[in-house]
Tab-separated table of C-alpha atoms in Angstrom:
chain	number	residue	atom	x	y	z
A	25	MET	CA	0.000	0.000	0.000
A	26	THR	CA	1.329	3.430	-0.930
A	27	GLU	CA	1.227	6.045	1.799
A	28	LYS	CA	-0.636	9.170	0.723
A	29	THR	CA	0.585	12.652	1.517
A	30	PRO	CA	-1.770	14.213	4.085
A	31	ARG	CA	-4.081	16.893	2.725
A	32	SER	CA	-6.161	19.438	4.466
A	33	LEU	CA	-9.910	19.363	4.705
A	34	ARG	CA	-11.170	22.270	2.602
A	35	LEU	CA	-14.378	23.998	3.554
A	36	GLY	CA	-15.855	26.736	1.400
A	37	VAL	CA	-18.286	29.310	2.743
A	38	ALA	CA	-20.090	31.314	0.068
A	39	GLY	CA	-22.985	33.730	-0.052
A	40	PRO	CA	-24.060	37.264	-0.885
A	41	VAL	CA	-22.234	40.292	0.478
A	42	GLY	CA	-23.125	41.115	4.066
A	43	THR	CA	-24.664	37.766	5.018
A	44	GLY	CA	-22.157	37.021	7.797
A	45	LYS	CA	-19.701	34.640	6.112
A	46	SER	CA	-16.690	36.110	7.903
A	47	SER	CA	-18.569	36.028	11.214
A	48	VAL	CA	-19.377	32.346	10.690
A	49	ILE	CA	-15.706	31.632	9.957
A	50	ALA	CA	-14.651	33.619	13.049
A	51	THR	CA	-17.056	31.629	15.207
A	52	LEU	CA	-15.849	28.319	13.774
A	53	CYS	CA	-12.244	29.317	14.399
A	54	ARG	CA	-12.934	30.323	17.996
A	55	HIS	CA	-14.667	27.016	18.725
A	56	LEU	CA	-12.273	24.712	16.864
A	57	ARG	CA	-8.829	26.323	17.166
A	58	ASP	CA	-7.865	24.429	20.328
A	59	GLU	CA	-8.914	21.092	18.854
A	60	PHE	CA	-7.687	21.385	15.248
A	61	ALA	CA	-4.881	23.083	13.339
A	62	LEU	CA	-6.823	25.685	11.348
A	63	GLY	CA	-6.086	28.037	8.491
A	64	VAL	CA	-8.293	30.492	6.623
A	65	ILE	CA	-8.037	31.748	3.062
A	66	THR	CA	-10.360	34.597	2.156
A	67	ASN	CA	-11.374	35.762	-1.331
A	68	ASP	CA	-12.283	39.227	-2.535
A	69	ILE	CA	-12.036	41.172	-5.759
A	70	TYR	CA	-9.571	43.880	-4.725
A	71	THR	CA	-9.241	43.868	-0.934
A	72	ASP	CA	-8.079	41.769	1.976
A	73	GLU	CA	-10.848	43.162	4.181
A	74	ASP	CA	-12.143	39.767	5.354
A	75	ALA	CA	-8.649	38.579	6.260
A	76	ARG	CA	-8.009	41.833	8.152
A	77	PHE	CA	-11.306	41.391	10.038
A	78	LEU	CA	-10.355	37.863	11.107
A	79	LYS	CA	-6.833	38.918	12.086
A	80	SER	CA	-8.083	41.865	14.140
A	81	ALA	CA	-10.586	39.583	15.863
A	82	GLY	CA	-7.669	37.359	16.909
A	83	VAL	CA	-9.432	34.139	15.914
A	84	LEU	CA	-6.163	32.518	14.745
A	85	PRO	CA	-2.488	33.444	14.596
A	86	GLU	CA	-2.101	35.996	11.784
A	87	GLU	CA	0.145	33.724	9.703
A	88	ARG	CA	-2.736	31.243	9.442
A	89	ILE	CA	-5.050	33.785	7.784
A	90	ARG	CA	-4.359	34.709	4.167
A	91	ALA	CA	-6.193	36.713	1.525
A	92	VAL	CA	-6.582	35.930	-2.165
A	93	GLU	CA	-7.413	39.002	-4.227
A	94	THR	CA	-9.044	37.644	-7.376
A	95	GLY	CA	-9.107	40.811	-9.480
A	96	ALA	CA	-12.470	39.596	-10.781
A	97	CYS	CA	-15.683	38.192	-9.393
A	98	PRO	CA	-14.685	35.893	-6.488
A	99	HIS	CA	-17.027	33.252	-7.880
A	100	THR	CA	-14.729	32.985	-10.883
A	101	ALA	CA	-11.936	31.891	-8.547
A	102	ILE	CA	-14.225	29.240	-7.061
A	103	ARG	CA	-16.031	27.870	-10.098
A	104	ASP	CA	-14.215	28.730	-13.319
A	105	ASP	CA	-10.531	28.875	-12.431
A	106	VAL	CA	-9.643	27.745	-8.933
A	107	THR	CA	-5.888	28.083	-9.497
A	108	MET	CA	-5.381	31.066	-7.150
A	109	ASN	CA	-7.206	29.316	-4.328
A	110	LEU	CA	-5.429	25.998	-4.877
A	111	MET	CA	-2.068	27.752	-4.838
A	112	ALA	CA	-2.952	29.551	-1.594
A	113	VAL	CA	-4.036	26.290	0.051
A	114	GLU	CA	-0.952	24.443	-1.169
A	115	ASP	CA	1.281	27.245	0.141
A	116	MET	CA	-0.410	27.092	3.523
A	117	GLU	CA	-0.217	23.282	3.602
A	118	ARG	CA	3.491	23.493	2.829
A	119	ASP	CA	4.070	26.168	5.465
A	120	PHE	CA	2.218	24.268	8.182
A	121	ALA	CA	2.757	20.672	6.949
A	122	PRO	CA	-0.398	18.861	8.060
A	123	SER	CA	0.201	15.406	9.469
A	124	THR	CA	-2.014	12.355	9.528
A	125	SER	CA	-2.560	12.901	13.254
A	126	SER	CA	-3.936	16.424	13.021
A	127	TRP	CA	-6.612	17.911	10.811
A	128	TRP	CA	-5.982	21.180	9.095
A	129	LYS	CA	-8.861	23.169	7.734
A	130	ALA	CA	-8.980	25.920	5.181
A	131	ALA	CA	-12.075	27.987	4.697
A	132	ALA	CA	-12.549	30.259	1.789
A	133	THR	CA	-14.955	33.123	2.218
A	134	THR	CA	-16.344	34.776	-0.835
């Protein structure tokens, strides 16, 4: 049997502007951060506002929260060309090297 390289569990949170996606992610982080190794990747057209909100709320160490600025509709980066998000997740996986004994979670807010 070939041993597989551990991968993170990836959870996407999507919805219209102002519906509380970042607040949901903040709440999840607060409740799960002591039990799991967490990371968050946010998506926005031109800003890192959601990432800044999560960092200022102190829900995770700042290095575990990253922003992807899509330059276009965030849904494009989720549905049509996920390359930017995959690269961000792979970078975070590499930086924090998930192991088979600990779950690592990435949430993308759009």
